[in-house]
CSV table of C-alpha atoms and ligand atoms in Angstrom, one decimal:
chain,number,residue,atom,x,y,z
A,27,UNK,CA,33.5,32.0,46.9
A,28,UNK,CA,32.0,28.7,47.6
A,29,UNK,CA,33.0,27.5,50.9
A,30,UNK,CA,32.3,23.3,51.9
A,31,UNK,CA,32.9,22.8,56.2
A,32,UNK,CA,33.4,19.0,56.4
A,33,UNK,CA,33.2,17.5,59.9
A,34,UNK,CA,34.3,14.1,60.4
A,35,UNK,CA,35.3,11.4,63.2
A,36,UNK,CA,39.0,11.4,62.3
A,37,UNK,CA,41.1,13.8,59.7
A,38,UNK,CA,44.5,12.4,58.6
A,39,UNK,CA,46.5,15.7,57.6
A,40,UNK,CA,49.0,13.3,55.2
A,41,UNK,CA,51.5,15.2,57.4
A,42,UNK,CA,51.8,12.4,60.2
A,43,UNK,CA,48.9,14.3,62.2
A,44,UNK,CA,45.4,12.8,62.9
A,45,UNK,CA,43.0,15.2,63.7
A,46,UNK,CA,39.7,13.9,65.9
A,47,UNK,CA,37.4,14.9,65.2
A,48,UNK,CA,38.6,17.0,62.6
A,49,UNK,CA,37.4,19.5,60.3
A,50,UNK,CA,38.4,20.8,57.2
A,51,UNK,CA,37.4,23.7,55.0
A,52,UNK,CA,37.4,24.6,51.3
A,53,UNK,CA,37.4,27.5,49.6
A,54,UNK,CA,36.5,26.9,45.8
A,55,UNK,CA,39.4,25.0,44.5
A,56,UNK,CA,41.6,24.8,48.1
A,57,UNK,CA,41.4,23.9,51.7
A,58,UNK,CA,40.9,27.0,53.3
A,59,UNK,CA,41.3,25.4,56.9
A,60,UNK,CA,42.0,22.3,59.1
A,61,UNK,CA,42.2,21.8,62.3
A,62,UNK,CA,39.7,20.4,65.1
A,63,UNK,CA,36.1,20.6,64.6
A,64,UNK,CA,35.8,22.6,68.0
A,65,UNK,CA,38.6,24.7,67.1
A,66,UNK,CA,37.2,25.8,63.8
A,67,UNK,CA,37.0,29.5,63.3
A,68,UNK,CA,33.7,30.9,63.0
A,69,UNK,CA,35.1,33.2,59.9
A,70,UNK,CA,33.0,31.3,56.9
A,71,UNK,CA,28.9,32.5,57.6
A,72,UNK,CA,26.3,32.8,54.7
A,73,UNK,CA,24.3,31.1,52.7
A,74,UNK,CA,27.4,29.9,50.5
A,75,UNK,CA,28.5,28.2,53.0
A,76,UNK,CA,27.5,24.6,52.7
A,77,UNK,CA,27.9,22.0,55.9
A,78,UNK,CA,28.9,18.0,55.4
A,79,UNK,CA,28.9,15.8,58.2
A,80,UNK,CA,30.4,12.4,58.2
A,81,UNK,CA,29.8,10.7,61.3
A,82,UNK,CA,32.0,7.6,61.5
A,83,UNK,CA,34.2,8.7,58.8
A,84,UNK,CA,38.1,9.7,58.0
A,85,UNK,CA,39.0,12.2,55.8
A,86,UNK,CA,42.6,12.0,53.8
A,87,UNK,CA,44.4,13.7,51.3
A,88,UNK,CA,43.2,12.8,48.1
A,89,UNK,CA,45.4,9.2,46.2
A,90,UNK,CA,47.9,9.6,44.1
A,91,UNK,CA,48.2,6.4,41.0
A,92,UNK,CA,51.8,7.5,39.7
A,93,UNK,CA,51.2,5.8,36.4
A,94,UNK,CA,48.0,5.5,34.3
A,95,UNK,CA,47.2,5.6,30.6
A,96,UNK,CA,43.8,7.3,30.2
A,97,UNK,CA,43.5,7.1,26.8
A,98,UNK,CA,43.4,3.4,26.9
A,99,UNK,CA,40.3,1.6,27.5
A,100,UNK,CA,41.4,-1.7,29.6
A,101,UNK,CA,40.0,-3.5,26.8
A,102,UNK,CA,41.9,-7.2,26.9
A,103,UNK,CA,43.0,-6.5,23.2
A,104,UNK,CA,43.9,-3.0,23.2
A,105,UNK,CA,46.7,-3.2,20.6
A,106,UNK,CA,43.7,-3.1,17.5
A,107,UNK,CA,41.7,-1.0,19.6
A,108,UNK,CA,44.3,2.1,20.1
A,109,UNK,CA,45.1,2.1,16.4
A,110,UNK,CA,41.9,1.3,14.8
A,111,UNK,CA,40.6,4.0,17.3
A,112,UNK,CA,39.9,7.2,15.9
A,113,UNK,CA,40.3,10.6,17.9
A,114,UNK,CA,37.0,10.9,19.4
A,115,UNK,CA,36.6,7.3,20.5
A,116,UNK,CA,40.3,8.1,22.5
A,117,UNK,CA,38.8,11.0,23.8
A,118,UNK,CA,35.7,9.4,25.2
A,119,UNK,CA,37.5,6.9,26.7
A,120,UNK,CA,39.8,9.3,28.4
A,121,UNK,CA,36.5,11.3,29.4
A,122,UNK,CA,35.3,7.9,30.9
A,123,UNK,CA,38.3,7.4,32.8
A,124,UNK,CA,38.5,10.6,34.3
A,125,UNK,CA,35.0,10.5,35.3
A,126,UNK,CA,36.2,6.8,36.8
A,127,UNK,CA,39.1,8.3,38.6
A,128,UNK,CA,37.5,11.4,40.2
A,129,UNK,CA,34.5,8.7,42.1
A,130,UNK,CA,37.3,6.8,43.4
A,131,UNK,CA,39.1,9.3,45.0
A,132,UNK,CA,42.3,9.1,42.8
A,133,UNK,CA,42.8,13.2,42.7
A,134,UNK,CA,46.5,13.2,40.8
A,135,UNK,CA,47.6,11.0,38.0
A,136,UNK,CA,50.6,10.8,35.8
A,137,UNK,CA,49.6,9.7,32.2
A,138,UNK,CA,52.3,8.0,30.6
A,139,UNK,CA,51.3,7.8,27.5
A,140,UNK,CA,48.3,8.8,24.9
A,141,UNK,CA,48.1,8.7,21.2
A,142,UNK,CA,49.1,12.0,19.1
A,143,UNK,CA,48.2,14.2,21.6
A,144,UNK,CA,44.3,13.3,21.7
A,145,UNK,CA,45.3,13.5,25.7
A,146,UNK,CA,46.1,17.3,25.6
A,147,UNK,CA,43.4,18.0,23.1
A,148,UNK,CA,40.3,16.2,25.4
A,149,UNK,CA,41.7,17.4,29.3
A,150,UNK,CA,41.9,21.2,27.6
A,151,UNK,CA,37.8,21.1,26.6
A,152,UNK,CA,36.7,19.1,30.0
A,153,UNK,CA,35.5,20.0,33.3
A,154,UNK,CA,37.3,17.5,35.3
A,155,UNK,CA,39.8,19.0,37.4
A,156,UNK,CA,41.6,15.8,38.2
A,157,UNK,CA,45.4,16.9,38.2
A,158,UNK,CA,47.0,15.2,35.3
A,159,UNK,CA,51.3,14.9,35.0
A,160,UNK,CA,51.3,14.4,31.1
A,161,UNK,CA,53.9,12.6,29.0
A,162,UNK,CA,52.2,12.9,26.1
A,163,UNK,CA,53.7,11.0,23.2
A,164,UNK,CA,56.5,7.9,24.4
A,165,UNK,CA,59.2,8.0,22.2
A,166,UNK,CA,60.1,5.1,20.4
A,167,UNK,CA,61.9,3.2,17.7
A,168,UNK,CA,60.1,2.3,14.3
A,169,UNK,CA,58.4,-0.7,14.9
A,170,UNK,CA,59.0,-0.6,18.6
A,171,UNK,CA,56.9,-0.6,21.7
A,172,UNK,CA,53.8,1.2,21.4
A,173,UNK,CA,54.9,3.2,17.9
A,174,UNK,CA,51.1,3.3,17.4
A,175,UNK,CA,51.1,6.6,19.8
A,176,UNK,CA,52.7,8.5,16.9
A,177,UNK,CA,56.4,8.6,18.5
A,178,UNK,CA,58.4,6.8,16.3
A,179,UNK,CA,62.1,8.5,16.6
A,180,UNK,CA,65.6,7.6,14.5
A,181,UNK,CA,67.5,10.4,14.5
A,182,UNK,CA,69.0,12.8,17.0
A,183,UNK,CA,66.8,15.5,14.9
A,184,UNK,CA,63.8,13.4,15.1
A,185,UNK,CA,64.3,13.3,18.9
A,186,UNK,CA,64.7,16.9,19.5
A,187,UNK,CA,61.7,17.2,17.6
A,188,UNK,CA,59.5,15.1,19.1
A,189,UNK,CA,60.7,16.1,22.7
A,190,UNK,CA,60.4,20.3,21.7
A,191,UNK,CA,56.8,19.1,20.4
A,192,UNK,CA,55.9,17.4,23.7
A,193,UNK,CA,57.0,20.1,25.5
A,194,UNK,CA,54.7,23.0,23.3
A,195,UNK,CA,52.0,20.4,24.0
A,196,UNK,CA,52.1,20.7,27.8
A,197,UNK,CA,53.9,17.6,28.1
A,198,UNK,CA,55.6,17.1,32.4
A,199,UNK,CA,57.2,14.3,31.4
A,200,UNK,CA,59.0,12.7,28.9
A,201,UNK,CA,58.6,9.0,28.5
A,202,UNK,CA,60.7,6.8,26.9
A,203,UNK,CA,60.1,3.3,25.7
A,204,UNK,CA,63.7,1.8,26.6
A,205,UNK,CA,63.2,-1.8,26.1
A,206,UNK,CA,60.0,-3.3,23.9
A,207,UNK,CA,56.9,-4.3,26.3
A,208,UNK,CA,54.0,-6.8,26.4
A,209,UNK,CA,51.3,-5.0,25.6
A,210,UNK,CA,49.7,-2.7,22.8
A,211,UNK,CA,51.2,-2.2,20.0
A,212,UNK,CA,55.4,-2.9,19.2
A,213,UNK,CA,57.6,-6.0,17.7
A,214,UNK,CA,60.7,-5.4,19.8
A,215,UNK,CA,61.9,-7.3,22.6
A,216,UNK,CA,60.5,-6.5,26.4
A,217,UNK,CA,64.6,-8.2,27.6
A,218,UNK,CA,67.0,-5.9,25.2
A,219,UNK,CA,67.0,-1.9,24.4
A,220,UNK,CA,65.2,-0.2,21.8
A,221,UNK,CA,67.5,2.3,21.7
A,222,UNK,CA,71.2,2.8,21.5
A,223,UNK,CA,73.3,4.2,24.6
A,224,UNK,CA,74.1,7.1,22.4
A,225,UNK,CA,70.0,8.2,21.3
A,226,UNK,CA,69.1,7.4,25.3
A,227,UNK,CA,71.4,9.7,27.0
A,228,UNK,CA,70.1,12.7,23.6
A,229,UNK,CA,66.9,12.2,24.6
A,230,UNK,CA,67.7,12.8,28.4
A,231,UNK,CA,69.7,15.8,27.5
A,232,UNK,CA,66.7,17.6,25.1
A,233,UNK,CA,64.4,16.9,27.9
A,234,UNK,CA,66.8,18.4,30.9
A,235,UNK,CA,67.1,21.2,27.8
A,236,UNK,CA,63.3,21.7,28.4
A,237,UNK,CA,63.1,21.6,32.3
A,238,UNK,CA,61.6,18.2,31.7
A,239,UNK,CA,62.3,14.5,33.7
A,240,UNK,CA,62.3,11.1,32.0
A,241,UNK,CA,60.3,8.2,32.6
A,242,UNK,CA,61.5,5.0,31.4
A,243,UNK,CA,60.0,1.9,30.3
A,244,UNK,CA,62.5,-1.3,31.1
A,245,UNK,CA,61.9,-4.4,31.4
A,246,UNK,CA,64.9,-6.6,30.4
A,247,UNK,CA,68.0,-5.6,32.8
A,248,UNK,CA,70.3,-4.8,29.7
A,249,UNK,CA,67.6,-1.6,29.6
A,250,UNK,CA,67.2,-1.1,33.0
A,251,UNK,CA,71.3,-0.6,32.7
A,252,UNK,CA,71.3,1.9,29.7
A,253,UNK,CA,68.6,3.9,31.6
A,254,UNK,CA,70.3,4.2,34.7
A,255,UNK,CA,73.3,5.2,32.5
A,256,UNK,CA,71.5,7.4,30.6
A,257,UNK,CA,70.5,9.4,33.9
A,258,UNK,CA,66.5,9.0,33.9
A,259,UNK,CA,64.3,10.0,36.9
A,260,UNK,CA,61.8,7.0,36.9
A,261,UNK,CA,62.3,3.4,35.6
A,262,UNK,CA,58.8,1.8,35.3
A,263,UNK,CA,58.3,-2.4,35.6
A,264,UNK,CA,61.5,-2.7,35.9
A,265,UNK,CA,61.2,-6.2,36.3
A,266,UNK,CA,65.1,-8.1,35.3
A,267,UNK,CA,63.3,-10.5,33.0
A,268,UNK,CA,65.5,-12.1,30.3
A,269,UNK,CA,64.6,-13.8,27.3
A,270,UNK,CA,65.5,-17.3,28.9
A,271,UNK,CA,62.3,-16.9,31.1
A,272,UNK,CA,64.6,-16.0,33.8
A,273,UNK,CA,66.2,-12.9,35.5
A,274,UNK,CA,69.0,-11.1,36.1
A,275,UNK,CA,68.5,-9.2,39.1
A,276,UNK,CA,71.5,-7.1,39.6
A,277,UNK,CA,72.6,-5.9,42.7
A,278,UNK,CA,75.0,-3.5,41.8
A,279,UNK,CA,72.4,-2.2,39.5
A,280,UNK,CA,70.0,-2.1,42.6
A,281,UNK,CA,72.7,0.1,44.4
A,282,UNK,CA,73.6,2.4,41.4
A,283,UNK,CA,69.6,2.9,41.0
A,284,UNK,CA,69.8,4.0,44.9
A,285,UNK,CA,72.5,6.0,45.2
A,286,UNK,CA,71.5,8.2,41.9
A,287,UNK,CA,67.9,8.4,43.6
A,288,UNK,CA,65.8,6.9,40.6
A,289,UNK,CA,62.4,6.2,41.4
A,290,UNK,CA,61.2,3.2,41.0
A,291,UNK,CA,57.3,2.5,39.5
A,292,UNK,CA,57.5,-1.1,39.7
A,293,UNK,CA,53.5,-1.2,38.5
A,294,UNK,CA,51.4,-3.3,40.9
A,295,UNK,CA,47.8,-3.5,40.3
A,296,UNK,CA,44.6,-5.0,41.6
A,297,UNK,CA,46.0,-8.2,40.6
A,298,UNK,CA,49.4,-8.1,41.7
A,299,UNK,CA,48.9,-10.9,44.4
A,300,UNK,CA,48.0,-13.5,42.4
A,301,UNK,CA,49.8,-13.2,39.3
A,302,UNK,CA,50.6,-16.0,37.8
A,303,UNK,CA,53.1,-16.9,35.2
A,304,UNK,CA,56.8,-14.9,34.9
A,305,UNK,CA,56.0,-12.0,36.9
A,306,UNK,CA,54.4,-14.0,39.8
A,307,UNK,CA,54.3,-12.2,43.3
A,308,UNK,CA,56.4,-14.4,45.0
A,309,UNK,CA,59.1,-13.2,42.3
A,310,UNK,CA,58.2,-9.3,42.2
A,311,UNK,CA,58.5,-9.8,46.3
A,312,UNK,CA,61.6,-10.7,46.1
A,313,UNK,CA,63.1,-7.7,44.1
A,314,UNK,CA,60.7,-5.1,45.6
A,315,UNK,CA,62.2,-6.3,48.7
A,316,UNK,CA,65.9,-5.9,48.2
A,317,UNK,CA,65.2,-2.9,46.0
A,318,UNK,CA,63.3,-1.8,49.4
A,319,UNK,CA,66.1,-2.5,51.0
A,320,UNK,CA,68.9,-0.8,49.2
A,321,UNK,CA,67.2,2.6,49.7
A,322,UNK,CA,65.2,3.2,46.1
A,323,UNK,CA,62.7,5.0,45.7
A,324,UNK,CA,59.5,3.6,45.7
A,325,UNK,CA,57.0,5.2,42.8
A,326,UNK,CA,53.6,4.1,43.6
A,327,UNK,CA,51.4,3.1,40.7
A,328,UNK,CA,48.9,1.0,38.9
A,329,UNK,CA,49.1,1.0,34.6
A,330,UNK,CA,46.1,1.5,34.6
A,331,UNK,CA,44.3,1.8,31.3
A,332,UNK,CA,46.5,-1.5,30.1
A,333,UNK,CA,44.1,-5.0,29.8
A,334,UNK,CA,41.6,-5.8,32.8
A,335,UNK,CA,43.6,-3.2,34.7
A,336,UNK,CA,40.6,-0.9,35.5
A,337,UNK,CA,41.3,3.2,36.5
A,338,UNK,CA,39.8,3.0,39.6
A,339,UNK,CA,41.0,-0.5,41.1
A,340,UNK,CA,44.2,1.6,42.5
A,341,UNK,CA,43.2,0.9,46.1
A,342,UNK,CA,42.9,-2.7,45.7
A,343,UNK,CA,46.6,-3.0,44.9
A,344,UNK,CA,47.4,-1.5,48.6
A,345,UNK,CA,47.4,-5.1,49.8
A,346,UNK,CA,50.9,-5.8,47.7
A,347,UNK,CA,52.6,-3.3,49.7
A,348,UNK,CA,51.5,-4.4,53.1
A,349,UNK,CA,52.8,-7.9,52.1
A,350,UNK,CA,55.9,-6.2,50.9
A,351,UNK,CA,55.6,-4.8,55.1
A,352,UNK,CA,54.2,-1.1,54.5
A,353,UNK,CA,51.9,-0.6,58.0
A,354,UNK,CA,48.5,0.9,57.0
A,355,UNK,CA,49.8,4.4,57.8
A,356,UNK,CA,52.8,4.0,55.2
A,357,UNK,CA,50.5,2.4,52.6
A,358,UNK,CA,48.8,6.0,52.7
A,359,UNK,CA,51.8,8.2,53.0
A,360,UNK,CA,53.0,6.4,49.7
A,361,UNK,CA,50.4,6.9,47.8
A,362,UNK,CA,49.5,10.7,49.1
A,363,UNK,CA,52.5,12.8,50.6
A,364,UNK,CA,55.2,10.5,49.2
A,365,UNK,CA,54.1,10.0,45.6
A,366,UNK,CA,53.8,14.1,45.8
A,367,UNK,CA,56.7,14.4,46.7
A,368,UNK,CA,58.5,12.6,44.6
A,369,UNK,CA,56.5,13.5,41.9
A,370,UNK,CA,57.7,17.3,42.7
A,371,UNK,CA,53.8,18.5,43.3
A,372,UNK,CA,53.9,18.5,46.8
A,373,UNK,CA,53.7,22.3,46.9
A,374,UNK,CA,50.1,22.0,45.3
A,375,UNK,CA,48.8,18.2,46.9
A,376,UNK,CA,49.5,15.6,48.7
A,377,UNK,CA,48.6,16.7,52.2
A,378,UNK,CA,45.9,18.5,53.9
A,379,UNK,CA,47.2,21.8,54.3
A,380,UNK,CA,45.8,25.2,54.0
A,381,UNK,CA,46.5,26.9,50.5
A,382,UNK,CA,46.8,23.6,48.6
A,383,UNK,CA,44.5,21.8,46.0
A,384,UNK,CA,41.2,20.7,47.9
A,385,UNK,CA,42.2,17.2,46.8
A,386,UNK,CA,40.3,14.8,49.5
A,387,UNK,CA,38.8,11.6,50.0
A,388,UNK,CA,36.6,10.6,52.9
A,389,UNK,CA,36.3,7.1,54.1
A,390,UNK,CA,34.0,5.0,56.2
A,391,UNK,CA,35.5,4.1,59.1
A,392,UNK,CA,39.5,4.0,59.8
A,393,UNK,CA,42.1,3.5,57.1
A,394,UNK,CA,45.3,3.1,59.4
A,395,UNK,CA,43.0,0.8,60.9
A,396,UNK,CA,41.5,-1.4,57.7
A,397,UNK,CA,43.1,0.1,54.2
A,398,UNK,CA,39.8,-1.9,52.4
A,399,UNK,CA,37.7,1.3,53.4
A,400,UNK,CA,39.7,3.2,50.6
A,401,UNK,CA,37.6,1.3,48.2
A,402,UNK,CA,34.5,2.8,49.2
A,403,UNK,CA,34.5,6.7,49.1
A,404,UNK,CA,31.4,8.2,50.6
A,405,UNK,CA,33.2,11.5,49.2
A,406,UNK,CA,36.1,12.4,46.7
A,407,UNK,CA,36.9,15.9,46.5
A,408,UNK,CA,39.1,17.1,43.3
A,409,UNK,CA,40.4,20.3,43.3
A,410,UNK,CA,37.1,21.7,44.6
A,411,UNK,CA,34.8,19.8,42.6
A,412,UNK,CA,32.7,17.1,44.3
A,413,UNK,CA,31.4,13.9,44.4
A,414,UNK,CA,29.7,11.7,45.4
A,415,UNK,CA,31.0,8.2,44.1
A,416,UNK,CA,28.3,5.7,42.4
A,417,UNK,CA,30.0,3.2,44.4
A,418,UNK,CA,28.0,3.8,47.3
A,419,UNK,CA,24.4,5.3,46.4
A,420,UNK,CA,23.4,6.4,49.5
A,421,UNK,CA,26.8,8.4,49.9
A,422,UNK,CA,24.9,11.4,49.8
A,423,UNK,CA,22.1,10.9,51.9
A,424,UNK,CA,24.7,9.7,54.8
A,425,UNK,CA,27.2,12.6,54.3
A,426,UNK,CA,23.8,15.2,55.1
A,427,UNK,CA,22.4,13.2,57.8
B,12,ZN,ZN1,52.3,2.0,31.1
């Protein structure tokens, strides 16, 4: 058994505790211990026992970025990349982006979406334990929003197909592309259904059939409508556009979306702030607020993978949810306990709590005090499996001083 004792100045628990100073202990793959650094037991001895102190620094459960697409390289034209790509170029470029994710502390992802299952086929030959929630291959219409994955469905057969296949893959999630979208691949529109009501609410049965939940893809409020209907668990961007260049933000759609407990990945990244154009911040504020409001659910994540949308830029979209009014200390909650939870894995991550995943960052300085420090490391801890982050090249050296 390999056992790590990391001391630091401060340990947020992720269960509203903060330990100082505080210690925590692994053993292999979990946290063995955690508690204060005086309190420690003096049960792990021997030379496979390895010390890190971190004078000065927090340690936190490890980030969650609820939607990612590791097979997709952030390249600004990614639609001729992803289907002029061939297997093993998706599959170094998922290998680079879990390498990317595991430096910046980014312990759990949920992939929604990779081509023909080169996602399955590379994370089933790598070392990298980062925790991945898979979706496998989005369903789609012929033609439609990113058909160039391979899922391209007409019939109810074709459905239950693709959804029993994605399911023998591995697959956690199903996703669904219920309105067309902006980027990669697809000649529908982003404002109207792909979809009829009838093939939405077959697709949400066959994947209920297989224990499975349904992300959806909606932008356009007409799809945002069906998929509520249809009984999904997440809506992603849901962002009311309509083909006029304006929105219909619907309230009693906002309501209905609350009261049936859909989550909500709205898809902020590093950029969020100061976009420009339709999707502006001062616009996205707006909704995120009222949807706030109304009680949703709040799914944080990034789309990363997607054009100048980098894998490990998650932390640098924290700043859009303190302007939406998140304190520091909810900013983390979101995006460790919360996202867990929501994302059903909080028996395995999430928090620092003896017997789960050894899933832990450690930070310079305070995070509840200045969320920045999340973007630089000195430590990321997946599942057991260490490192220390390029980012900051003396991380090591400081952690054994
Ligand atoms: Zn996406």
């Amino acid at each position: 058994m390999r056992v790590r004792i990391i001391d630091a100045d401060r340990v947020l628990t992720g269960t509203g505790e903060v330990i100082s100073p505080g210690t925590v202990v692994t053993a292999d793959d979990l946290i063995a211990w955690v508690g204060t650094t005086g309190a420690r037991p003096a049960d792990w001895t021997g030379h496979r026992v390895e010390r890190i102190r971190l004078p000065g620094a927090t340690i936190l459960p490890g980030l969650i970025d609820a939607h990612v697409h590791l097979g997709f390289g952030c390249a600004v034209h990614p639609r001729p990349s992803i289907q002029h790509s061939t297997r093993l170029e998706v599959a170094a470029t998922i290998r680079r982006a879990l390498r990317t994710l595991a430096a910046a502390g980014i312990t759990t992802v949920r992939d929604l979406g990779a081509p023909r299952y080169v996602d399955v086929d590379t994370l089933a030959t790598t070392t990298s334990r980062t925790r991945v929630l898979k979706a496998t291959i989005p369903l789609t219409i012929p033609g439609g929003h990113c058909y160039s994955l391979g899922g391209t469905v007409t019939t109810d057969i074709e459905i239950g197909r693709l959804v029993a296949a994605n399911a023998a893959r591995g697959a956690d999630w199903i996703k669904v592309m219920v309105t067309g979208g902006f980027t990669v691949s697809g000649t529908s529109s982003p404002y109207e259904p792909q979809f009829s009501d009838h093939q939405l609410r077959v697709i949400v049965a066959v994947a209920r059939d297989h224990g499975l939940p349904v992300a959806a893809h909606a932008h356009g409020t007409a799809g945002i409508r069906q998929a509520v209907e249809a009984g999904v668990d997440s809506i992603e961007h849901c962002t009311w556009m309509t083909d006029d260049g304006g929105f219909e933000f619907d309230l009693g759609l906002v309501d209905a979306i609350a009261a049936r407990q859909i989550m909500v990945c709205p898809t902020i990244n590093h950029e969020a702030l100061i976009a420009r154009g339709r999707l502006a911040w001062a616009v996205r504020r707006e909704q995120l607020t009222v949807m706030l409001g109304a009680g949703v659910r709040l799914l944080p994540g990034t789309d990363s993978g997607i054009p100048r949308t980098p894998h490990d830029k998650y932390t640098h979209s924290f700043p859009a949810y303190l302007n939406l009014g998140l304190t520091p200390v909810e900013v983390i909650d979101l995006a460790t306990r919360r996202a867990a939870e929501l994302l059903r894995i909080a028996d395995r991550t999430g928090t620092l709590t003896a017997g789960l995943s050894a899933d832990l960052i450690a930070v310079p300085g305070d995070p509840t005090q200045d969320l920045t420090v999340l973007s630089t490391p000195i430590l990321a801890m997946t599942a057991g499996d260490l490192h220390y982050p390029v980012a900051v090249p003396t991380a090591e050296e400081y952690t054994r001083r």
